[in-house]
Short mmCIF file of C-alpha atoms in Angstrom, two decimals:
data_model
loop_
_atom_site.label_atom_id
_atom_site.label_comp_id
_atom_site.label_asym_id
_atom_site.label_seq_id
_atom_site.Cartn_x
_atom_site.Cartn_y
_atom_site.Cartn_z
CA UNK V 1 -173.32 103.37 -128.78
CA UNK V 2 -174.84 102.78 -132.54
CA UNK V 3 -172.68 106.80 -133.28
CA UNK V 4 -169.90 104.79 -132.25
CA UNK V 5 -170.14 101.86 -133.95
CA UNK V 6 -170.99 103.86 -136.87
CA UNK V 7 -167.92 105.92 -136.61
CA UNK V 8 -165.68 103.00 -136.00
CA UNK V 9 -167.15 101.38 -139.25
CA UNK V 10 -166.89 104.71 -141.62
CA UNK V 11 -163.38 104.86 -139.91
CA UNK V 12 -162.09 101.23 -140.85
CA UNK V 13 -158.91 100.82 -141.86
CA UNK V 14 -160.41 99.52 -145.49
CA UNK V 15 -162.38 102.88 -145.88
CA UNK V 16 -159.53 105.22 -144.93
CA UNK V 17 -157.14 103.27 -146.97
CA UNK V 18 -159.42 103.11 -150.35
CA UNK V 19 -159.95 106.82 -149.48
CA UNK V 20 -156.02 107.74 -149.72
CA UNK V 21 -156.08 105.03 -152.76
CA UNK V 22 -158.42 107.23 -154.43
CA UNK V 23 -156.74 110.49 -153.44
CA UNK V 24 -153.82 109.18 -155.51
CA UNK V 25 -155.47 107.80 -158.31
CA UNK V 26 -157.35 111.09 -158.94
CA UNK V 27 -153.67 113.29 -158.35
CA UNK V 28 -152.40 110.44 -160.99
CA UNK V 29 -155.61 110.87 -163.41
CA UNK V 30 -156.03 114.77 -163.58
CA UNK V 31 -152.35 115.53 -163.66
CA UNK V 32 -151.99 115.52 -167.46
CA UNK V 33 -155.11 117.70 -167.77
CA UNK V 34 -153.53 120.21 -165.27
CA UNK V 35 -150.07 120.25 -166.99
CA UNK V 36 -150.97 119.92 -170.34
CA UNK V 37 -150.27 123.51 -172.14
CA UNK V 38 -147.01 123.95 -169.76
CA UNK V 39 -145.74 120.16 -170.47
CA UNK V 40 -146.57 120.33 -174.27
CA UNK V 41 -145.23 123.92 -174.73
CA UNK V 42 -142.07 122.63 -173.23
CA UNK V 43 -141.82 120.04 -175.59
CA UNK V 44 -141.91 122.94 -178.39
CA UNK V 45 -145.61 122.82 -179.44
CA UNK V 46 -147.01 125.61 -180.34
CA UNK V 47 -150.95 126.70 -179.95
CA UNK V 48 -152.55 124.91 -182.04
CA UNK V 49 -150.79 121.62 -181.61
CA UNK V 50 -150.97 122.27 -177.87
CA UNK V 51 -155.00 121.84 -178.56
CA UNK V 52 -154.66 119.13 -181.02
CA UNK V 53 -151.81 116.71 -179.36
CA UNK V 54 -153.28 117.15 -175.48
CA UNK V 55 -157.00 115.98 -176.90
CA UNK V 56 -154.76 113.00 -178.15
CA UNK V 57 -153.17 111.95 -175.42
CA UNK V 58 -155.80 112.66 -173.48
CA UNK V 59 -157.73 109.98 -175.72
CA UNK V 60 -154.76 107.54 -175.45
CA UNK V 61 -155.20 107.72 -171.34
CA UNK V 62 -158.93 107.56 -171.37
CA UNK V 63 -158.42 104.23 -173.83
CA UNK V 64 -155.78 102.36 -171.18
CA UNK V 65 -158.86 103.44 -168.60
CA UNK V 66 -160.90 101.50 -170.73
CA UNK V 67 -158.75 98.91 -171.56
CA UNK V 68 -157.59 98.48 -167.61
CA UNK V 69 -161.21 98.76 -166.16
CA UNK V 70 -161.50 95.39 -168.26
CA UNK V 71 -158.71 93.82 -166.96
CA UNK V 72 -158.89 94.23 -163.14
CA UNK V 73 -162.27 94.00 -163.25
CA UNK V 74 -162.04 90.74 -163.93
CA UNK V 75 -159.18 90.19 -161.84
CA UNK V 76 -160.79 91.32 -158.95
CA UNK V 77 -163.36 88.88 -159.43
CA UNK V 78 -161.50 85.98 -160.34
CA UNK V 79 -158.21 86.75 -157.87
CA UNK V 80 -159.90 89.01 -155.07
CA UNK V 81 -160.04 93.25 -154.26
CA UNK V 82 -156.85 93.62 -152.97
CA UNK V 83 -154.82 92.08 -155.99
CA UNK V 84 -156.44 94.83 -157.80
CA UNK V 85 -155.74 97.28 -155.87
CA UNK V 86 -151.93 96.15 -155.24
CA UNK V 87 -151.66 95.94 -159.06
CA UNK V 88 -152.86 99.00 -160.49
CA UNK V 89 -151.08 101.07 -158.26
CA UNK V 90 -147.55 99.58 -159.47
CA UNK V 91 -148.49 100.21 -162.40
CA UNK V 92 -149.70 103.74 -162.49
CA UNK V 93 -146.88 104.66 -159.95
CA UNK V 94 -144.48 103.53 -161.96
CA UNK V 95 -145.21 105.21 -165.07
CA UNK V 96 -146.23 108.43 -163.48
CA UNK V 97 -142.74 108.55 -162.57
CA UNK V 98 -141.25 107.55 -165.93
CA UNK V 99 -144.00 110.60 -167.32
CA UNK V 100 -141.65 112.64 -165.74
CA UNK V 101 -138.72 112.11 -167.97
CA UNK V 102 -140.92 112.49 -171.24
CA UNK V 103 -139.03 113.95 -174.26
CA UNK V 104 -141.62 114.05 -176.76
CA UNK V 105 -145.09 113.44 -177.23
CA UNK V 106 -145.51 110.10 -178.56
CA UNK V 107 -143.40 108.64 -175.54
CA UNK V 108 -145.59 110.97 -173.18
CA UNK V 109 -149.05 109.38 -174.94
CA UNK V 110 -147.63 105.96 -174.72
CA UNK V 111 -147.10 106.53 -170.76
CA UNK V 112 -150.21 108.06 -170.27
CA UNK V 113 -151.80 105.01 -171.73
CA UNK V 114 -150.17 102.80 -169.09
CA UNK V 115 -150.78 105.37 -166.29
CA UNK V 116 -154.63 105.04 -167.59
CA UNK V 117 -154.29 101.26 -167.31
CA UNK V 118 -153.03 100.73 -163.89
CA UNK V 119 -155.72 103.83 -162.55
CA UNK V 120 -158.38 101.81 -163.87
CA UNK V 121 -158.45 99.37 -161.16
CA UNK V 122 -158.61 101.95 -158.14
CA UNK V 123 -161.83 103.45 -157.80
CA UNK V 124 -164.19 100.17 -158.57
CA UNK V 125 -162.13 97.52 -156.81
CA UNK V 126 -162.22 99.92 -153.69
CA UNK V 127 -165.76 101.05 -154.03
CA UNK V 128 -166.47 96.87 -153.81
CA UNK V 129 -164.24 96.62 -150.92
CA UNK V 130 -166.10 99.03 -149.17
CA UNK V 131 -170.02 98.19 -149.86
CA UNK V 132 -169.26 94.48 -149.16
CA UNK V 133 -167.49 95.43 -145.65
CA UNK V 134 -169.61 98.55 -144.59
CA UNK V 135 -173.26 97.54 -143.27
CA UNK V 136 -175.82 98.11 -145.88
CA UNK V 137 -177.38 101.04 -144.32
CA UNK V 138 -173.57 103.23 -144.16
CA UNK V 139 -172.84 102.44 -148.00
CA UNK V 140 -173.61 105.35 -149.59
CA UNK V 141 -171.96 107.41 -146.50
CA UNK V 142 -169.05 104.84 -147.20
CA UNK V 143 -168.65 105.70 -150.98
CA UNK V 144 -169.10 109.16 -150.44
CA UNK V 145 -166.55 109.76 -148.07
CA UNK V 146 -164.32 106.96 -149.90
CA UNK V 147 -165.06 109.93 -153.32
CA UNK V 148 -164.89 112.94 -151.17
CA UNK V 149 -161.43 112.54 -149.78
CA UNK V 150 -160.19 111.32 -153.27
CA UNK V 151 -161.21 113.94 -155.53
CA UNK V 152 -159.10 116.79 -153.16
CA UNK V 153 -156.83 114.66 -155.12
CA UNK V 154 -156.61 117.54 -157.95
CA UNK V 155 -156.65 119.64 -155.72
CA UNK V 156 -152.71 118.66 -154.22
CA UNK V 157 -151.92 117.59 -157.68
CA UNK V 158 -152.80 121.78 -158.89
CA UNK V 159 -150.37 123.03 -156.04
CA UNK V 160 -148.10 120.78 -156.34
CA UNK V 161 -146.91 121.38 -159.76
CA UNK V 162 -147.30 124.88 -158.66
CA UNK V 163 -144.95 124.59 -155.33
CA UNK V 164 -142.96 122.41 -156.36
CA UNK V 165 -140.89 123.15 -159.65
CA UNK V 166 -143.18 122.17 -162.40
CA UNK V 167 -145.16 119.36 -164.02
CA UNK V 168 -142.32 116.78 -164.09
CA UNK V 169 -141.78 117.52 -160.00
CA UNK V 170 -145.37 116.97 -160.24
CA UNK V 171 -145.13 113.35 -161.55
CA UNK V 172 -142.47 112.45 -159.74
CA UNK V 173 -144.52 113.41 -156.25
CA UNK V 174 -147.47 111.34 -158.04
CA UNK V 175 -145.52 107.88 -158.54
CA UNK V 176 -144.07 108.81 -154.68
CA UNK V 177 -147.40 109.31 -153.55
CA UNK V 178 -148.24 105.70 -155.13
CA UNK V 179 -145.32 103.63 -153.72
CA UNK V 180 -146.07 105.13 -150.16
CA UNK V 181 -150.00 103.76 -150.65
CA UNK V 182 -148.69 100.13 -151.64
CA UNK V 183 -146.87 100.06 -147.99
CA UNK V 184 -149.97 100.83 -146.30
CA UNK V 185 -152.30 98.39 -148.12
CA UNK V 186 -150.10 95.46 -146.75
CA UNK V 187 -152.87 96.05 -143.44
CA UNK V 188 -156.14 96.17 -145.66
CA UNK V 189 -158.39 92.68 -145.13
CA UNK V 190 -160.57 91.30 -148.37
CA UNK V 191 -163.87 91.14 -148.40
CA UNK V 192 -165.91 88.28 -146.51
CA UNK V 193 -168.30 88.09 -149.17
CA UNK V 194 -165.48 87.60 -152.01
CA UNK V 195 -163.93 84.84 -149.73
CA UNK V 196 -167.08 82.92 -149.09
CA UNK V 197 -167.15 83.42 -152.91
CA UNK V 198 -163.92 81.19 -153.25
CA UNK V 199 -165.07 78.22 -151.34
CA UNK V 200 -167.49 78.01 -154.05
CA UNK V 201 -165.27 76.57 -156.93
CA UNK V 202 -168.63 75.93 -159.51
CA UNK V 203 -169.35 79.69 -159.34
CA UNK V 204 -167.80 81.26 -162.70
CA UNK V 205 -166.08 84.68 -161.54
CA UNK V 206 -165.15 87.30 -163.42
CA UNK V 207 -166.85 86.71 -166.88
CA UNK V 208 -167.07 90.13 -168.66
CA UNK V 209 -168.84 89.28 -171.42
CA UNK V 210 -171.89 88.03 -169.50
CA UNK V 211 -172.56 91.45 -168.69
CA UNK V 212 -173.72 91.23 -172.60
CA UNK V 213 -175.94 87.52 -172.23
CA UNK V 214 -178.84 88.45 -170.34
CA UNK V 215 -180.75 91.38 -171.59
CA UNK V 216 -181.77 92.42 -167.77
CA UNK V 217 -178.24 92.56 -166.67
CA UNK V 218 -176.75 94.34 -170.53
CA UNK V 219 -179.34 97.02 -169.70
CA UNK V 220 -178.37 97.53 -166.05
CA UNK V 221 -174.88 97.81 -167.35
CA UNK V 222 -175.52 100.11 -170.06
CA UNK V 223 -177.86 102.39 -167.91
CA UNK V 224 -175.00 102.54 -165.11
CA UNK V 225 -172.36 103.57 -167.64
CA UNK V 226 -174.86 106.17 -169.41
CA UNK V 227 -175.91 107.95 -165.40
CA UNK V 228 -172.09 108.53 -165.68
CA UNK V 229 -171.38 110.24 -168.75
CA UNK V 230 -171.96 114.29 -167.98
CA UNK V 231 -169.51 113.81 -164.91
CA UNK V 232 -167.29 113.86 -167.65
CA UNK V 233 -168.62 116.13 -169.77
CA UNK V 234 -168.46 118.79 -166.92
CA UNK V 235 -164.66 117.91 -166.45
CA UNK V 236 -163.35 116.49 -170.01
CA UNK V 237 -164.90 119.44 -172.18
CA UNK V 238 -165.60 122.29 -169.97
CA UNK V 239 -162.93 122.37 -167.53
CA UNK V 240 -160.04 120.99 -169.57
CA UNK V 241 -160.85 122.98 -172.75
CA UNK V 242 -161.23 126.14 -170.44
CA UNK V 243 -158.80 127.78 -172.12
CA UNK V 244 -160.60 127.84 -175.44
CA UNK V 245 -163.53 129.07 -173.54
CA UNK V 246 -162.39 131.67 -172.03
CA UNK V 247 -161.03 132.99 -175.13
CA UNK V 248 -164.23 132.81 -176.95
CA UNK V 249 -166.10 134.51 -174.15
CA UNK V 250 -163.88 137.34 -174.78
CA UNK V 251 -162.27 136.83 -171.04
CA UNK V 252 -159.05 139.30 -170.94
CA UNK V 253 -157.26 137.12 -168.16
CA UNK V 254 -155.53 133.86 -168.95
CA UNK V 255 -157.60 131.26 -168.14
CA UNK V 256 -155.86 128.23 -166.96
CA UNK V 257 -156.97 124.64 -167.56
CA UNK V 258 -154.99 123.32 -164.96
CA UNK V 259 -157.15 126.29 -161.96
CA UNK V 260 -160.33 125.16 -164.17
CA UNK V 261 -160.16 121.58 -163.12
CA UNK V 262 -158.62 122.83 -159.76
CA UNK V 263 -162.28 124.17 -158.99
CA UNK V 264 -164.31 121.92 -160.34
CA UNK V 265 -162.60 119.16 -158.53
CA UNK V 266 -162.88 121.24 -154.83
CA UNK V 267 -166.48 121.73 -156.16
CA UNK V 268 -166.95 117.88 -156.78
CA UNK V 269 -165.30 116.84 -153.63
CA UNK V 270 -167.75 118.47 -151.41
CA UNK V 271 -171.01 117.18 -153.90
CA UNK V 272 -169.65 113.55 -153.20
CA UNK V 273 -169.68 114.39 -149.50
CA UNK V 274 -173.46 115.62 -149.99
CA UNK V 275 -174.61 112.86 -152.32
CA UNK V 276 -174.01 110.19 -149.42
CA UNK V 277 -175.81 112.33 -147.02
CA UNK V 278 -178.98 113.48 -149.46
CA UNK V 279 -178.92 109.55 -150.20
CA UNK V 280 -179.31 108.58 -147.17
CA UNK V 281 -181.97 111.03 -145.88
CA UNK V 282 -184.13 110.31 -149.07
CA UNK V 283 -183.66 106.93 -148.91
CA UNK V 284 -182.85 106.66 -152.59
CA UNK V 285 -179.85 106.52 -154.66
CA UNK V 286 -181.82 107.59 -157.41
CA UNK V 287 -183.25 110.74 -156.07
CA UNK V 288 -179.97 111.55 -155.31
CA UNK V 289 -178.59 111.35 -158.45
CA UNK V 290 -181.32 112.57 -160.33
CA UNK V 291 -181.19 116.08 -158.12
CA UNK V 292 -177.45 116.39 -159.01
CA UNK V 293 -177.72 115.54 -162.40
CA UNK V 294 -180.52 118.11 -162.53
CA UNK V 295 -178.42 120.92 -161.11
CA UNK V 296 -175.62 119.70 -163.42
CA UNK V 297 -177.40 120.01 -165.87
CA UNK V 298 -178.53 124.19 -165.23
CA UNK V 299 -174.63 124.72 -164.29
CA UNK V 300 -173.50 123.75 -168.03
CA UNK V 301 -175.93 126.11 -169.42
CA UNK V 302 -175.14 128.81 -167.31
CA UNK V 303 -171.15 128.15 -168.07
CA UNK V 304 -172.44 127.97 -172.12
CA UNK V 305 -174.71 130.63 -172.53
CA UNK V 306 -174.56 132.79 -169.42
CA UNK V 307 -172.12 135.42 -170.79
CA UNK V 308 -169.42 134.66 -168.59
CA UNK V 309 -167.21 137.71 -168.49
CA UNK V 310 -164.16 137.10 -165.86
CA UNK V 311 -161.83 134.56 -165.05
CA UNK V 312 -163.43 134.63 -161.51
CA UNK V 313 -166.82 134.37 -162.47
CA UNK V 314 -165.56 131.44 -164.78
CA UNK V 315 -163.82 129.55 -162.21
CA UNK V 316 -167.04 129.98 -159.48
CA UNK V 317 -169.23 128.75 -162.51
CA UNK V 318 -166.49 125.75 -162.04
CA UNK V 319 -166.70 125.22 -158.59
CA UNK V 320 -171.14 124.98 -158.94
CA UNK V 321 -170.38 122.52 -161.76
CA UNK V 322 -167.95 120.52 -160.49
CA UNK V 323 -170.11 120.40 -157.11
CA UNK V 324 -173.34 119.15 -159.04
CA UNK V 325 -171.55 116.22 -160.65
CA UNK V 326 -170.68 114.86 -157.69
CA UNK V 327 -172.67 112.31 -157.60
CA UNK V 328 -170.14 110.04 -159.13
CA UNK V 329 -169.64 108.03 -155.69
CA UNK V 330 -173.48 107.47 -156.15
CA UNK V 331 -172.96 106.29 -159.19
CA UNK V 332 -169.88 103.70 -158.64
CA UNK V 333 -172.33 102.33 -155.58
CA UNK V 334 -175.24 101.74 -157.94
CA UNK V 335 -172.64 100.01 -160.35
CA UNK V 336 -171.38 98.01 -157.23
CA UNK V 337 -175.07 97.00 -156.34
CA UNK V 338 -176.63 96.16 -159.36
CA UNK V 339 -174.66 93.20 -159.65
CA UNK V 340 -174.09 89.44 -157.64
CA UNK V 341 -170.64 89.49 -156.15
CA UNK V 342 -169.23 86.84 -158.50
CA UNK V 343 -169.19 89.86 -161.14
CA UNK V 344 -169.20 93.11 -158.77
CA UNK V 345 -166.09 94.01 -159.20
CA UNK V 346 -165.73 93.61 -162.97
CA UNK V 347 -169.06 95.67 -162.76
CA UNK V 348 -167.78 98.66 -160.99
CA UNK V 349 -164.08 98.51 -161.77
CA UNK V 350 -165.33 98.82 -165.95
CA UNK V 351 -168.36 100.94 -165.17
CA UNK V 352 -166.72 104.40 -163.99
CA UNK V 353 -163.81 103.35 -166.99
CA UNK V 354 -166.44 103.00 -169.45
CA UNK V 355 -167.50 106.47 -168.49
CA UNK V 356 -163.84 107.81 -168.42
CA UNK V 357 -163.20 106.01 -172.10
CA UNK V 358 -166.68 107.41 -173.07
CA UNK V 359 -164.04 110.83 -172.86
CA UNK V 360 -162.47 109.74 -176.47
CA UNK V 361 -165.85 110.27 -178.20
CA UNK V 362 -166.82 113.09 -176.62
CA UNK V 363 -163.79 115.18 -177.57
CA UNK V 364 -163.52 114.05 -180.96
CA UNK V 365 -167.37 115.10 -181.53
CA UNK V 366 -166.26 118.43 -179.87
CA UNK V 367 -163.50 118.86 -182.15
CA UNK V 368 -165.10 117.88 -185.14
CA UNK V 369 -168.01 120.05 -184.41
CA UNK V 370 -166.13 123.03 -183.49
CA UNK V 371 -165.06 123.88 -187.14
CA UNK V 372 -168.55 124.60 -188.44
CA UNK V 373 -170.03 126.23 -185.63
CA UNK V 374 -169.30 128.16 -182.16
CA UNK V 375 -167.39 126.46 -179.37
CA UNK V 376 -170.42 127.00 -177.07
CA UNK V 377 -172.59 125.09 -179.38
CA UNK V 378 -170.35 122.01 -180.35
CA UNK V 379 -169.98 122.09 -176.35
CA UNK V 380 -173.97 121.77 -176.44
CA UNK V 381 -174.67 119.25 -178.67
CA UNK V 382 -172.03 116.95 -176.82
CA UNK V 383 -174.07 118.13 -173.82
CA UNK V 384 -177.55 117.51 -175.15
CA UNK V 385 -176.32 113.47 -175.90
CA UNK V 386 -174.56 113.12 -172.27
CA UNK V 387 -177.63 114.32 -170.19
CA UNK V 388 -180.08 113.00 -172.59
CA UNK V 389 -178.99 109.61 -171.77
CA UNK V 390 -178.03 110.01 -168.21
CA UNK V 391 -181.90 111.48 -167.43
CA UNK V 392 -183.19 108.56 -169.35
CA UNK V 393 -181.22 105.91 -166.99
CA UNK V 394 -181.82 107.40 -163.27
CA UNK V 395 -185.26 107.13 -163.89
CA UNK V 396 -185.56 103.42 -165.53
CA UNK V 397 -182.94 101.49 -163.35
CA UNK V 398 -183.58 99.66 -160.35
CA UNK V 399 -183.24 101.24 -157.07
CA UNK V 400 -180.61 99.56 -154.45
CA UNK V 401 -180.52 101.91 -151.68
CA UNK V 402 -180.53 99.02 -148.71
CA UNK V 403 -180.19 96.50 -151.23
CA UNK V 404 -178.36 93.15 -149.56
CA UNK V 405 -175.42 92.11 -151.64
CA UNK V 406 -174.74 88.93 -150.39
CA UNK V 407 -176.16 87.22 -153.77
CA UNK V 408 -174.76 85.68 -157.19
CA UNK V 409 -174.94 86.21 -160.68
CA UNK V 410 -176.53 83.04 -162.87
#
């Protein structure tokens, strides 16, 4: 009877429907990064400009990520989950498809900046949804499978530009993909906790900056953002710049960017499916974490200084990578339980965008590095700082596996 129950719950129509939310969001967020050389090159860039103007607008999407975490964040707060989660998705689904009519670059980084806005809301506001619904004891199996299903995401969004006519096909199926989601979210329920929440009128909801006003609560913040950061150092630098690479490692195949991320996002999918499951038998979100981040952290030297020779041994190296970095549904559920429900969601909607806008600093050390020195060591440096940091934070923030989140924020 308790399998059942626990089926039923990991089944809920609020899980399967953040799940396909998520699914969506990460087709929507990884497309640019998987169409970038063909999209650019068809706008009549050549090579170098290629390298230069995708970093760019890859740095003007990671900035409406930042900017948008802010702003449904506190929306989902102040207005509830599921105005988030209608929101962003009109928004990204509507410029996804508008990406797909792009006729130079400055219009295309403008777009992208919107598309990073309205994705900015989907992954936190669900993530809430689902650890205020699910019992405390299925969270992390919640999150994981919320993650798991998501990230095949990149995945679809790989074959589809493949199978179906190229990367504005691809954008068009991505803004399709969107406006089908909004019809089945008219079903979804909010959270009891967040409507108990709005009988209480004297609560303040949705305050940002008092993330910043009590040092305890800055450095949970900060520590949750940092645990983050080499997720997207496996995916911004070494899978999207796996072109450049492969080149230096003297690969003769054309590597592809686009198959890089591919891998590293079927590799991810299934480590967000573990993470749940190793959090749940240790007991520990932190253990968790800190064994992914550890394996993480051996796959990025093996991809740097191994002596990769093949495109296939390249991609693999992706897959391991992309797998040991998948505790990033760990990571939004820590973000969603360090925090009183009054400011959960603008906790774990601008947490994971944080991360993601972390991105735009990242690259531009990369490319500022990568004139004085190898590629593999400007890759290592940015490397050193990510995991540095992240190691730092598993092992000084509070733990929260079984943590009861029906409390408040002063």
């Amino acid at each position: 009877m308790k399998n059942k129950t626990t089926i039923q719950h990991l089944f809920s129509i609020p899980v399967i429907v953040a799940a396909l939310g998520y699914f969506v969001d990460i087709y929507d967020l990884l497309l640019f990064g998987i169409v970038r050389v063909p999209s650019l090159k068809e706008l009549g860039l050549n090579e170098e400009q290629i390298s230069s103007v995708g970093k760019d607008i890859i740095n003007w999407q990671m900035g409406g990520l930042l900017l948008g975490g802010i702003l449904w964040g506190i929306l989902g707060d102040k207005k509830g989950r599921l105005s988030v989660l209608f929101g962003s998705i009109i928004t990204y689904s509507l410029a996804n498809i508008a990406c797909g009519f792009v006729q130079d670059p400055t219009t295309y980084a403008l777009l992208r900046f919107v598309a990073g806005v309205g994705l900015a809301g989907e992954l936190g506001a669900g993530i809430t949804l689902v650890s205020e619904i699910l019992p405390k004891e299925l969270r992390a199996l919640g999150s994981s499978l919320v993650a798991g299903v998501g990230l095949f995401g990149a995945v679809v969004a790989y074959f589809t530009v493949k199978e179906f006519g190229g990367w504005r096909n691809a954008y068009f199926v991505g803004g399709g993909l969107g406006i089908t989601l909004l019809l089945l979210r008219i079903s979804v329920f909010e959270s009891g906790m967040f409507e108990s929440l709005k009988q209480q009128k004297h609560i303040q909801k949705g305050n940002f900056f008092a993330l910043f006003t009590n040092k305890d609560r800055l450095s949970r913040y900060l520590k949750c953002i940092a645990i983050g950061v080499p997720t997207w150092f496996v995916i911004g630098i070494l899978a999207t710049f796996a072109n450049e690479f492969g080149k230096a490692m003297g690969i003769q195949e054309n590597i592809e960017p686009g198959k890089a991320i591919m891998f590293c996002y079927i590799g991810l999918a299934f480590g967000d499916l573990s993470s749940g499951v190793i959090s749940q038998v240790l007991k520990s979100r932190k253990k968790a974490v800190a064994i992914l981040l550890f394996l993480s952290l051996i796959c990025s030297i093996v991809y740097l200084y191994a002596g990769i020779k093949t495109a296939t041994a390249l991609y693999t190296t992706c897959v391991f990578a992309g797998f040991s970095v998948g505790y990033w549904a760990m990571f939004v559920t820590i973000g969603a339980e360090q925090f009183g429900t009054n400011l959960r969601a603008t906790a774990a909607t601008t947490i994971p965008n944080m991360v993601r806008g972390a991105v735009i600093g990242m690259t531009s050390l990369f490319a500022y590095l990568k004139p004085s020195m190898s590629i593999f060591d400007a890759a290592a440096i940015v490397g050193i700082i990510a995991f540095a940091i992240a190691f730092y934070s598993i092992f000084t923030i509070p733990e929260t596996h079984g943590k009861d989140l029906d409390f408040l924020e002063e």
